[in-house]
Coordinates of N, CA and C in Angstrom, one line a residue:
M176 N 11.8 4.6 -27.8 CA 11.8 3.4 -27.9 C 11.9 3.8 -29.7
G177 N 13.1 3.1 -30.8 CA 12.5 2.9 -32.3 C 12.2 2.1 -32.2
T178 N 11.4 2.3 -34.0 CA 10.6 1.3 -34.1 C 11.2 0.4 -35.2
E179 N 12.8 0.4 -34.9 CA 13.7 -0.6 -34.8 C 14.3 -1.5 -33.7
R180 N 13.7 -1.3 -33.3 CA 13.9 -2.0 -32.0 C 12.7 -3.1 -31.4
V181 N 11.6 -3.0 -31.8 CA 10.3 -2.9 -31.1 C 10.3 -5.1 -31.8
R182 N 9.6 -5.6 -31.0 CA 9.3 -6.7 -31.4 C 8.3 -7.1 -31.9
T183 N 7.9 -8.2 -32.3 CA 6.4 -7.9 -32.9 C 5.6 -9.7 -32.5
D184 N 6.8 -10.5 -32.1 CA 6.6 -11.7 -31.3 C 6.0 -11.8 -30.4
R185 N 4.8 -12.7 -29.4 CA 4.4 -12.6 -28.7 C 5.5 -12.4 -27.8
L186 N 7.0 -13.0 -27.7 CA 7.6 -13.3 -25.8 C 7.8 -12.1 -26.3
G187 N 8.4 -11.4 -27.2 CA 9.1 -10.0 -27.3 C 8.6 -8.5 -27.2
L188 N 7.4 -9.2 -27.4 CA 6.7 -8.1 -27.7 C 6.2 -8.4 -25.6
L189 N 6.2 -9.0 -24.6 CA 6.1 -9.1 -23.5 C 7.2 -8.6 -23.0
L190 N 8.0 -9.4 -23.3 CA 9.6 -8.7 -23.1 C 9.8 -7.5 -22.7
D191 N 9.1 -6.7 -23.4 CA 9.7 -5.5 -24.1 C 9.0 -4.6 -22.9
Q192 N 7.5 -5.0 -22.8 CA 6.8 -4.0 -21.6 C 7.0 -4.7 -20.9
F193 N 7.5 -5.3 -19.9 CA 8.2 -5.8 -19.0 C 9.1 -4.7 -19.4
D194 N 10.6 -5.0 -19.7 CA 11.5 -4.5 -19.6 C 11.2 -2.0 -19.6
C195 N 10.4 -2.4 -20.0 CA 10.5 -0.7 -20.5 C 9.9 -0.4 -19.0
A196 N 8.4 -1.2 -18.2 CA 7.5 -0.7 -16.6 C 9.5 -1.0 -16.2
R197 N 10.4 -2.2 -15.9 CA 11.0 -2.1 -15.2 C 11.8 -1.0 -15.0
E198 N 12.5 -0.6 -16.3 CA 13.1 0.8 -16.2 C 12.5 2.1 -15.9
Q199 N 11.6 2.0 -15.8 CA 11.1 3.2 -15.3 C 10.7 2.9 -13.7
A200 N 10.4 1.7 -13.5 CA 10.6 1.7 -11.6 C 11.9 2.4 -11.3
R201 N 12.6 1.2 -12.2 CA 14.2 1.6 -11.5 C 14.4 3.1 -10.8
V202 N 14.1 4.1 -12.3 CA 14.1 5.7 -11.9 C 13.2 6.0 -10.9
R203 N 12.1 5.6 -10.9 CA 11.5 6.0 -10.3 C 11.6 5.9 -8.9
L204 N 12.2 4.6 -8.6 CA 12.7 4.4 -6.9 C 14.0 5.2 -6.2
T205 N 14.7 5.9 -7.6 CA 15.9 6.1 -7.4 C 16.1 7.1 -5.6
G206 N 16.8 7.0 -4.9 CA 16.7 7.2 -3.7 C 15.4 7.4 -2.9
L207 N 14.9 6.3 -2.8 CA 14.2 5.4 -2.0 C 14.8 5.8 -0.5
G208 N 14.6 6.2 0.7 CA 14.8 6.0 2.1 C 14.6 4.7 3.2
D209 N 14.6 4.8 4.2 CA 14.1 3.7 5.2 C 12.3 4.5 5.5
A210 N 12.9 5.9 5.9 CA 11.1 6.3 6.1 C 10.3 6.4 5.7
E211 N 10.6 6.6 4.4 CA 9.6 7.0 3.1 C 9.3 5.1 2.9
Y212 N 10.3 4.2 2.4 CA 9.6 3.1 2.3 C 8.6 2.0 3.3
L213 N 9.1 2.9 4.7 CA 8.1 2.2 5.9 C 6.4 3.0 6.1
W214 N 7.1 4.3 5.5 CA 5.9 5.8 6.0 C 4.4 5.0 5.5
E215 N 3.2 5.5 7.0 CA 2.1 5.3 6.9 C 1.3 6.7 6.8
P216 N 0.8 6.7 5.5 CA 0.0 8.0 5.0 C -0.9 8.4 6.0
V217 N -1.6 6.5 6.3 CA -3.0 6.8 7.0 C -3.0 6.0 7.7
P218 N -4.2 5.9 9.5 CA -3.8 4.9 10.0 C -4.3 3.4 9.4
G219 N -4.4 2.4 9.7 CA -4.7 1.2 9.2 C -3.9 0.4 8.3
C220 N -2.4 0.7 7.9 CA -1.7 0.4 6.7 C -1.6 -0.6 6.9
W221 N -1.3 -2.2 5.3 CA -0.9 -2.7 6.0 C 0.9 -2.1 5.2
S222 N 1.7 -3.2 5.9 CA 3.3 -3.3 5.7 C 3.7 -4.6 6.1
I223 N 5.5 -4.3 6.4 CA 5.8 -5.6 6.9 C 6.0 -4.4 8.2
R224 N 6.1 -5.6 9.2 CA 6.1 -5.7 10.8 C 6.6 -7.0 11.2
R225 N 7.7 -5.7 12.4 CA 7.7 -7.7 13.5 C 6.8 -8.9 13.7
R226 N 7.5 -10.0 13.6 CA 6.5 -10.9 13.4 C 5.2 -10.8 15.2
G227 N 5.9 -10.3 15.9 CA 5.1 -9.7 17.1 C 3.8 -9.2 17.0
E228 N 4.3 -7.6 15.6 CA 3.7 -7.3 16.2 C 2.6 -7.0 15.6
A229 N 2.8 -8.2 14.1 CA 1.5 -8.1 13.2 C 0.1 -8.3 13.1
T230 N -0.8 -7.6 12.8 CA -2.3 -7.0 13.0 C -3.2 -7.9 12.4
T231 N -3.2 -7.7 11.1 CA -3.5 -8.7 10.4 C -3.8 -10.8 10.4
P232 N -5.1 -11.6 10.2 CA -5.0 -13.0 10.4 C -3.8 -13.1 10.0
R233 N -3.6 -13.0 8.9 CA -2.7 -14.1 7.9 C -1.1 -13.4 7.2
A234 N -0.8 -12.9 8.5 CA 0.5 -11.9 7.7 C 1.7 -13.0 7.7
F235 N 2.6 -13.1 6.7 CA 3.5 -14.6 7.0 C 4.6 -14.0 6.2
G236 N 5.9 -14.6 6.1 CA 6.9 -14.4 6.4 C 8.2 -15.4 6.8
P237 N 9.2 -15.8 6.0 CA 10.0 -16.8 7.4 C 10.9 -16.1 8.3
G238 N 11.3 -15.0 8.4 CA 12.0 -14.4 9.3 C 11.2 -13.8 10.1
E239 N 11.7 -13.0 11.3 CA 11.1 -11.7 11.5 C 10.1 -11.2 11.6
W240 N 10.9 -10.5 10.3 CA 9.0 -9.2 9.7 C 8.8 -9.8 8.8
V241 N 7.3 -9.8 8.6 CA 6.5 -10.7 8.0 C 5.7 -9.4 6.9
L242 N 4.4 -9.5 6.3 CA 3.7 -8.9 5.6 C 2.5 -9.2 5.9
D243 N 2.1 -8.2 5.8 CA 0.8 -8.1 6.3 C 0.0 -9.0 5.1
Q244 N -1.3 -9.7 5.5 CA -2.4 -9.7 5.1 C -3.3 -10.5 5.6
G245 N -4.5 -10.0 5.1 CA -5.7 -10.2 5.4 C -7.3 -11.2 5.5
A246 N -7.8 -11.9 5.6 CA -8.4 -12.7 5.4 C -8.8 -13.0 3.9
P247 N -9.1 -13.9 3.1 CA -9.2 -13.9 2.0 C -10.9 -14.0 1.7
D248 N -10.5 -13.2 0.5 CA -11.9 -12.1 -0.1 C -12.0 -12.5 -1.5
I249 N -12.5 -12.4 -2.2 CA -12.5 -12.5 -4.2 C -13.2 -10.2 -3.8
P250 N -12.4 -10.2 -4.2 CA -12.2 -8.3 -4.1 C -13.3 -8.1 -5.7
A251 N -14.1 -6.8 -5.2 CA -15.5 -6.6 -6.5 C -14.5 -6.2 -7.9
S252 N -13.1 -5.9 -8.5 CA -12.1 -5.8 -8.6 C -11.9 -6.9 -9.8
E253 N -12.2 -7.9 -9.5 CA -12.1 -9.5 -9.4 C -13.2 -10.7 -9.9
Y254 N -14.9 -9.5 -9.9 CA -16.0 -10.8 -10.4 C -15.6 -10.8 -11.4
A255 N -15.1 -10.0 -12.7 CA -15.5 -10.7 -14.3 C -14.4 -11.6 -14.2
E256 N -13.4 -11.7 -13.6 CA -12.6 -13.1 -13.5 C -13.1 -13.9 -13.1
V257 N -13.5 -14.1 -11.6 CA -14.3 -15.3 -11.4 C -15.8 -15.7 -12.4
A258 N -16.2 -14.8 -12.3 CA -17.5 -15.1 -13.8 C -16.2 -15.6 -15.2
R259 N -15.6 -15.5 -16.0 CA -15.2 -15.9 -16.7 C -13.8 -17.1 -16.3
Q260 N -13.5 -17.9 -15.0 CA -13.2 -18.5 -15.1 C -14.2 -19.9 -14.7
A261 N -15.5 -19.1 -14.8 CA -17.1 -20.3 -14.4 C -17.6 -20.5 -16.1
A262 N -17.0 -19.6 -16.5 CA -17.4 -19.6 -18.4 C -16.6 -20.7 -18.9
G263 N -15.0 -20.6 -18.7 CA -14.2 -21.8 -19.4 C -14.3 -23.2 -18.3
G264 N -15.1 -23.1 -17.6 CA -15.3 -24.5 -16.9 C -15.2 -25.1 -16.2
M265 N -14.0 -23.7 -15.1 CA -13.8 -24.3 -13.5 C -15.6 -24.2 -13.1
T266 N -15.2 -25.6 -12.3 CA -16.3 -25.5 -10.8 C -16.2 -25.0 -10.1
V267 N -17.3 -24.6 -9.7 CA -17.0 -23.2 -8.4 C -16.4 -24.1 -6.9
A268 N -16.5 -25.8 -6.8 CA -15.2 -25.9 -6.0 C -14.3 -25.4 -6.1
K269 N -13.3 -25.7 -7.3 CA -12.5 -24.7 -8.0 C -11.9 -23.9 -7.9
I270 N -12.7 -22.9 -8.4 CA -12.9 -21.4 -8.0 C -12.8 -21.1 -6.8
A271 N -13.4 -21.8 -5.6 CA -13.5 -21.4 -4.5 C -11.6 -21.7 -3.9
E272 N -11.3 -22.9 -4.6 CA -9.9 -23.4 -3.7 C -8.7 -22.1 -4.9
D273 N -8.9 -21.7 -6.0 CA -8.5 -20.8 -6.5 C -8.2 -19.7 -5.3
W274 N -8.9 -18.7 -4.9 CA -8.9 -18.0 -4.3 C -8.9 -17.8 -2.6
S275 N -9.6 -19.0 -2.1 CA -9.1 -19.8 -1.1 C -10.4 -19.1 -0.2
V276 N -11.8 -18.9 -0.7 CA -12.5 -19.0 -0.2 C -13.8 -20.0 -0.2
S277 N -15.1 -19.4 0.3 CA -16.2 -20.6 0.3 C -16.3 -20.8 -0.9
V278 N -17.0 -21.8 -0.9 CA -17.7 -22.7 -2.3 C -19.2 -21.0 -2.3
E279 N -19.8 -20.8 -0.7 CA -21.4 -20.0 -0.8 C -20.8 -18.5 -1.2
R280 N -19.4 -18.0 -1.2 CA -19.2 -17.0 -1.6 C -19.2 -16.9 -3.0
V281 N -18.1 -17.6 -3.7 CA -17.9 -17.8 -5.3 C -19.6 -17.4 -5.8
E282 N -20.1 -18.7 -5.3 CA -21.8 -18.6 -5.7 C -22.5 -16.6 -5.8
E283 N -22.2 -16.4 -4.6 CA -22.7 -15.5 -4.0 C -22.1 -14.5 -5.1
V284 N -20.6 -14.6 -5.3 CA -20.3 -13.7 -6.9 C -20.4 -13.8 -8.5
L285 N -20.9 -15.0 -8.0 CA -21.6 -15.6 -9.6 C -23.1 -15.0 -10.3
R286 N -23.4 -14.6 -8.8 CA -24.6 -14.5 -8.8 C -25.1 -12.7 -8.7
H287 N -24.2 -12.3 -8.5 CA -23.8 -11.1 -8.7 C -24.6 -9.4 -9.9
T288 N -24.6 -9.2 -10.1 CA -25.6 -8.0 -10.8 C -25.5 -6.9 -10.8
G289 N -25.1 -6.3 -12.2 CA -25.0 -4.8 -11.8 C -23.5 -4.4 -12.3
P290 N -23.4 -3.2 -11.3 CA -21.6 -2.5 -11.4 C -21.4 -3.3 -10.1
A291 N -19.8 -3.8 -10.2 CA -19.8 -3.5 -8.8 C -18.8 -2.8 -8.1
L292 N -18.7 -2.4 -6.6 CA -18.9 -1.3 -5.9 C -17.3 -1.2 -6.0
P293 N -16.6 -0.7 -5.8 CA -15.0 -0.4 -5.3 C -15.0 -0.9 -4.5
D294 N -13.7 -2.0 -4.5 CA -13.0 -2.4 -3.0 C -12.8 -1.7 -1.5
D295 N -13.4 -1.9 -0.6 CA -12.4 -1.2 0.6 C -11.5 -1.8 1.0
S296 N -10.3 -1.7 -0.4 CA -9.1 -1.8 0.3 C -8.1 -1.2 0.8
P297 N -7.4 -2.2 1.7 CA -6.0 -1.1 2.8 C -5.5 -0.1 1.9
V298 N -4.5 0.9 2.4 CA -3.9 1.3 1.9 C -2.4 0.9 2.6
T299 N -1.3 0.7 1.2 CA -0.3 0.4 2.4 C 0.8 0.6 1.9
T300 N 1.9 0.3 2.7 CA 3.2 1.2 2.6 C 4.0 0.7 1.3
I301 N 4.7 1.7 0.8 CA 5.8 1.6 -0.5 C 6.1 0.0 0.1
A302 N 6.8 -0.1 1.1 CA 7.5 -1.9 2.1 C 6.3 -3.2 1.5
W303 N 4.8 -2.5 1.6 CA 4.5 -3.0 1.2 C 4.1 -4.3 -0.4
R304 N 4.2 -2.9 -1.0 CA 4.4 -2.9 -2.5 C 4.9 -3.5 -3.4
L305 N 6.2 -3.1 -2.3 CA 7.2 -4.3 -2.5 C 7.5 -5.3 -2.6
A306 N 7.8 -5.6 -1.5 CA 7.5 -6.8 -0.7 C 6.8 -8.0 -0.8
H307 N 5.2 -7.8 -1.6 CA 4.5 -8.4 -2.6 C 4.8 -9.1 -3.8
L308 N 5.7 -8.0 -4.3 CA 5.6 -8.0 -5.8 C 7.2 -9.4 -6.0
H309 N 7.7 -9.1 -4.7 CA 9.1 -9.5 -4.6 C 8.8 -10.7 -4.3
F310 N 7.8 -11.0 -2.9 CA 7.3 -12.9 -2.9 C 6.7 -13.2 -4.5
C311 N 5.9 -12.4 -4.6 CA 5.3 -13.2 -5.7 C 6.3 -13.7 -7.5
F312 N 7.2 -12.3 -7.8 CA 8.2 -13.2 -8.2 C 8.6 -14.2 -8.4
A313 N 9.4 -14.1 -7.0 CA 10.4 -15.2 -6.2 C 9.4 -16.4 -6.4
G314 N 8.0 -16.8 -6.6 CA 7.4 -18.2 -6.3 C 6.9 -18.3 -7.8
Q315 N 6.8 -17.2 -8.5 CA 7.0 -17.1 -10.0 C 7.9 -18.1 -10.7
W316 N 9.0 -17.6 -10.2 CA 10.2 -18.4 -10.5 C 10.6 -19.9 -10.0
E317 N 10.1 -19.7 -9.1 CA 10.5 -21.3 -8.1 C 9.4 -22.1 -8.9
W318 N 8.3 -21.9 -8.8 CA 7.6 -22.8 -9.1 C 7.3 -23.3 -10.8
T319 N 7.8 -22.0 -12.0 CA 8.1 -22.4 -13.6 C 9.9 -23.0 -13.8
F320 N 10.6 -22.5 -13.4 CA 11.8 -22.6 -13.4 C 12.5 -23.5 -12.8
G321 N 12.2 -23.3 -10.7 CA 12.5 -23.9 -9.8 C 11.9 -25.5 -10.3
E322 N 12.1 -25.7 -8.5 CA 12.8 -26.9 -8.3 C 10.8 -27.2 -7.8
R323 N 10.1 -26.3 -7.9 CA 8.5 -26.7 -7.7 C 7.9 -26.8 -5.8
R324 N 9.1 -26.5 -5.1 CA 8.2 -27.4 -3.5 C 8.3 -26.0 -2.9
T325 N 9.0 -24.8 -2.5 CA 9.0 -24.0 -2.0 C 7.6 -23.1 -1.1
D326 N 6.7 -23.0 -0.6 CA 6.2 -22.1 -0.2 C 6.3 -20.6 -1.0
P327 N 5.8 -20.2 -1.6 CA 6.6 -18.6 -2.0 C 6.4 -18.5 -0.6
K328 N 5.4 -18.1 0.0 CA 5.2 -17.1 1.2 C 6.6 -17.2 1.7
L329 N 7.7 -18.0 1.7 CA 8.8 -18.4 2.5 C 9.7 -18.5 2.1
L330 N 9.7 -17.2 1.2 CA 11.1 -17.2 -0.1 C 12.0 -16.6 0.1
V331 N 11.8 -15.3 -0.1 CA 11.9 -13.6 0.6 C 11.5 -13.7 2.3
D332 N 12.3 -13.5 2.7 CA 12.8 -12.8 4.1 C 13.2 -11.1 3.8
F333 N 11.8 -11.1 4.0 CA 11.3 -9.3 4.7 C 12.6 -9.1 5.5
T334 N 13.0 -7.6 4.9 CA 13.4 -6.2 5.5 C 12.7 -4.8 5.4
P335 N 13.2 -4.3 6.5 CA 12.9 -3.1 6.9 C 13.8 -2.3 6.7
E336 N 14.3 -2.4 5.8 CA 15.8 -1.5 5.1 C 15.8 -1.4 3.8
A337 N 14.7 -0.4 2.6 CA 15.1 0.0 1.4 C 16.1 -0.4 0.8
G338 N 17.0 0.1 1.0 CA 18.4 -0.2 0.4 C 18.8 -1.6 0.1
P339 N 18.7 -2.6 0.8 CA 18.7 -3.9 1.0 C 17.1 -4.4 0.0
A340 N 16.3 -4.3 0.2 CA 15.1 -5.3 -0.8 C 15.1 -4.2 -1.6
L341 N 15.6 -3.8 -2.5 CA 15.2 -3.3 -3.5 C 16.5 -4.0 -4.4
E342 N 17.3 -4.0 -3.3 CA 19.3 -4.5 -4.5 C 18.4 -6.1 -4.0
R343 N 17.4 -6.4 -3.7 CA 17.7 -8.3 -3.8 C 16.3 -8.1 -5.1
F344 N 15.7 -7.6 -4.8 CA 14.6 -7.3 -5.4 C 14.7 -7.5 -7.3
W345 N 15.7 -6.3 -7.6 CA 16.2 -6.4 -9.0 C 16.9 -7.2 -9.5
S346 N 17.7 -7.9 -8.2 CA 18.6 -9.2 -8.3 C 18.0 -10.1 -9.6
L347 N 16.8 -10.6 -8.6 CA 15.4 -11.5 -8.1 C 15.2 -11.1 -9.7
L348 N 15.0 -10.0 -10.8 CA 14.4 -10.1 -11.3 C 14.2 -10.4 -12.5
D349 N 15.7 -9.9 -13.1 CA 17.1 -10.3 -13.4 C 17.0 -11.7 -13.5
R350 N 17.0 -12.5 -12.5 CA 17.0 -13.9 -12.8 C 15.7 -14.5 -13.2
W351 N 15.0 -14.0 -12.9 CA 13.8 -14.4 -13.7 C 13.5 -13.9 -15.1
R352 N 13.7 -13.0 -15.5 CA 13.4 -12.2 -16.4 C 14.5 -13.1 -18.0
D353 N 15.6 -13.6 -17.0 CA 16.4 -14.1 -17.9 C 15.6 -16.0 -17.9
G354 N 15.2 -16.2 -17.2 CA 14.3 -17.5 -17.3 C 13.1 -17.6 -18.4
V355 N 12.7 -16.8 -18.2 CA 11.0 -16.0 -19.5 C 12.3 -15.8 -20.7
A356 N 12.9 -15.8 -21.1 CA 13.8 -15.0 -22.2 C 14.3 -16.3 -22.8
A357 N 14.0 -17.6 -22.6 CA 14.3 -18.6 -22.6 C 14.0 -19.6 -23.6
L358 N 12.5 -19.0 -23.8 CA 11.4 -20.2 -23.0 C 11.1 -20.4 -24.8
T359 N 10.8 -21.2 -25.3 CA 9.9 -21.2 -26.2 C 8.6 -21.1 -26.7
D360 N 8.3 -21.0 -28.1 CA 6.7 -20.6 -28.7 C 6.1 -21.7 -27.7
E361 N 6.3 -23.2 -27.5 CA 6.2 -23.9 -27.5 C 5.4 -24.1 -25.8
Q362 N 6.2 -23.9 -25.6 CA 6.4 -23.9 -23.6 C 5.1 -23.0 -23.1
L363 N 5.8 -21.1 -23.8 CA 4.6 -20.0 -24.4 C 3.1 -20.5 -24.3
D364 N 2.9 -21.7 -24.8 CA 1.5 -22.2 -25.4 C 1.1 -23.2 -24.4
T365 N 2.0 -23.8 -23.2 CA 2.0 -24.8 -22.6 C 1.0 -24.9 -21.4
V366 N -0.2 -25.4 -21.0 CA -1.1 -25.4 -19.8 C 0.0 -25.6 -18.8
G367 N 0.0 -25.1 -17.7 CA 0.9 -25.5 -16.7 C 1.9 -25.5 -16.3
L368 N 2.4 -24.7 -17.4 CA 4.2 -24.5 -17.6 C 4.8 -23.9 -15.6
S369 N 3.8 -23.1 -15.9 CA 3.9 -22.7 -14.1 C 3.1 -23.1 -13.4
Q370 N 3.7 -23.6 -12.2 CA 2.3 -24.2 -11.0 C 2.5 -23.4 -9.4
Y371 N 2.7 -22.0 -9.7 CA 2.2 -20.9 -9.0 C 0.9 -21.9 -8.0
P372 N 1.6 -21.4 -7.0 CA 0.1 -22.3 -5.8 C -1.2 -21.3 -5.9
Y373 N -0.6 -19.9 -6.4 CA -1.8 -19.3 -5.4 C -1.9 -18.0 -7.0
G374 N -3.3 -18.7 -7.4 CA -4.0 -18.3 -8.1 C -3.8 -19.2 -9.6
S375 N -4.5 -19.3 -11.2 CA -5.2 -20.2 -12.0 C -3.6 -20.3 -13.1
D376 N -2.7 -20.0 -12.3 CA -1.4 -20.7 -13.0 C -1.0 -22.3 -14.0
P377 N -1.4 -22.8 -12.8 CA -1.6 -24.6 -13.5 C -3.0 -25.6 -14.3
D378 N -3.2 -23.6 -14.6 CA -4.6 -23.9 -15.3 C -4.4 -23.3 -16.6
D379 N -3.4 -22.0 -17.0 CA -3.2 -21.7 -18.1 C -2.3 -21.5 -18.9
P380 N -2.0 -21.0 -20.2 CA -1.3 -21.3 -21.0 C -0.4 -20.4 -20.1
Y381 N 1.2 -20.5 -20.7 CA 2.2 -19.5 -19.5 C 1.9 -18.1 -20.4
A382 N 1.8 -18.1 -21.8 CA 2.2 -16.4 -22.1 C 0.8 -16.1 -21.6
A383 N -0.8 -16.1 -21.2 CA -1.3 -15.9 -20.6 C -1.2 -15.7 -18.6
V384 N -0.2 -16.6 -18.4 CA 0.5 -16.1 -16.7 C 1.4 -15.2 -17.0
L385 N 2.8 -14.8 -18.3 CA 3.2 -13.9 -18.1 C 2.4 -12.3 -17.9
W386 N 1.6 -12.3 -19.4 CA 0.6 -11.1 -19.6 C 0.5 -10.7 -18.1
G387 N -0.5 -12.0 -17.3 CA -0.7 -11.4 -15.9 C 0.3 -10.5 -14.9
T388 N 1.7 -11.4 -15.0 CA 2.8 -11.0 -14.7 C 3.5 -9.7 -14.5
N389 N 3.1 -8.9 -15.9 CA 3.6 -8.0 -16.2 C 2.3 -7.0 -15.7
L390 N 1.6 -7.3 -15.9 CA 0.1 -6.3 -15.5 C 0.6 -6.5 -14.1
E391 N 0.3 -7.4 -13.0 CA 0.8 -7.3 -11.7 C 2.1 -5.8 -11.5
F392 N 2.8 -6.4 -11.7 CA 3.8 -5.3 -12.0 C 3.8 -3.9 -11.7
I393 N 3.1 -4.5 -13.5 CA 2.9 -2.4 -13.6 C 1.7 -2.1 -12.5
H394 N 1.2 -2.6 -12.5 CA 0.0 -2.0 -11.4 C 0.2 -1.5 -10.2
H395 N 1.2 -2.7 -9.2 CA 2.2 -1.9 -8.4 C 2.2 -1.1 -7.8
M396 N 3.7 -0.9 -9.3 CA 4.4 0.0 -8.9 C 4.2 1.6 -9.5
A397 N 3.0 1.6 -10.8 CA 1.8 2.5 -10.4 C 1.5 3.3 -8.6
E398 N 1.3 2.4 -8.2 CA 1.0 2.6 -7.1 C 2.0 3.4 -6.0
I399 N 3.6 2.1 -6.4 CA 4.4 3.5 -5.3 C 4.7 4.9 -6.1
G400 N 4.3 4.6 -7.4 CA 4.6 6.2 -7.8 C 3.9 6.8 -7.3
V401 N 2.9 7.0 -6.8 CA 1.7 8.0 -6.0 C 2.7 7.7 -4.8
L402 N 2.6 7.2 -3.8 CA 3.1 6.7 -2.7 C 4.0 7.8 -2.5
R403 N 4.8 7.8 -3.5 CA 6.8 8.6 -3.6 C 6.2 9.9 -4.0
D404 N 4.8 10.6 -4.7 CA 4.4 11.3 -4.8 C 3.8 12.1 -3.8
L405 N 3.2 11.2 -3.2 CA 2.5 11.9 -1.6 C 3.5 12.1 -0.3
W406 N 4.9 11.6 -0.3 CA 5.9 11.6 0.5 C 6.6 12.9 0.2
A407 N 6.6 13.3 -1.0 CA 7.2 14.1 -1.6 C 6.3 15.7 -1.2
A408 N 5.0 15.5 -1.5 CA 4.1 17.3 -1.3 C 4.2 17.0 0.2
S409 N 4.3 15.9 1.5 CA 3.6 15.9 2.2 C 5.4 16.8 3.4
G410 N 6.3 16.6 2.8 CA 7.6 17.2 3.0 C 7.5 17.5 4.2
A411 N 6.6 18.6 4.5 CA 6.0 19.7 5.7 C 6.3 18.8 7.1
V412 N 5.3 17.7 7.1 CA 5.1 16.7 8.1 C 6.4 16.2 8.3
H413 N 7.4 15.7 8.0 CA 8.2 14.7 8.1 C 9.2 15.1 7.4
G414 N 9.5 16.1 7.1 CA 11.0 16.6 6.5 C 11.4 17.1 8.0

């Protein structure tokens, strides 16, 4: 990127970061086929599955295919965020509601001292990562620029086919970006501009929400990149 194209305003920086990440992701996902999309590198992966075959307790989706989701908890990687929420004035009850956990679990996290141990997180398929991002961005659009009525978990009809999944996802990102690009500085500073119901969006200025959305996109696309590398490296097994 040449320096003559770099924007230094808040919205410009965040949009440029997103655009660069999206461009890299589109290249990285070129040639994704159905088998790789659904590939489970280890037993017990989270993925998308037919409704009657889901094995996780809170799998969701409006159609035949649902997205695996486990029991609610606060992962160790988010302990610092919980501490920031408490330091910022959020009550324990509100934090518990935010994370869909008990008050006792929040109190346990806040009492924790020393380094947090790595999370015992499930390995996921590429399908899971894309579907997770898809429903998150669909919900962000609906609860920021849309009617703010439909549960994000009911907005995306998940599919076992990589091509249609990607086509719908890129189209959604275009619509979401168009909405963000039209925001004013005042709207960036508005607390609760996004009313996305899963997380702290209603309590945060939208600039912070947008920063977190970029981070979520970059994080999951990096995970997808690793899964693509593993698939390619293990080609002798499934080739």
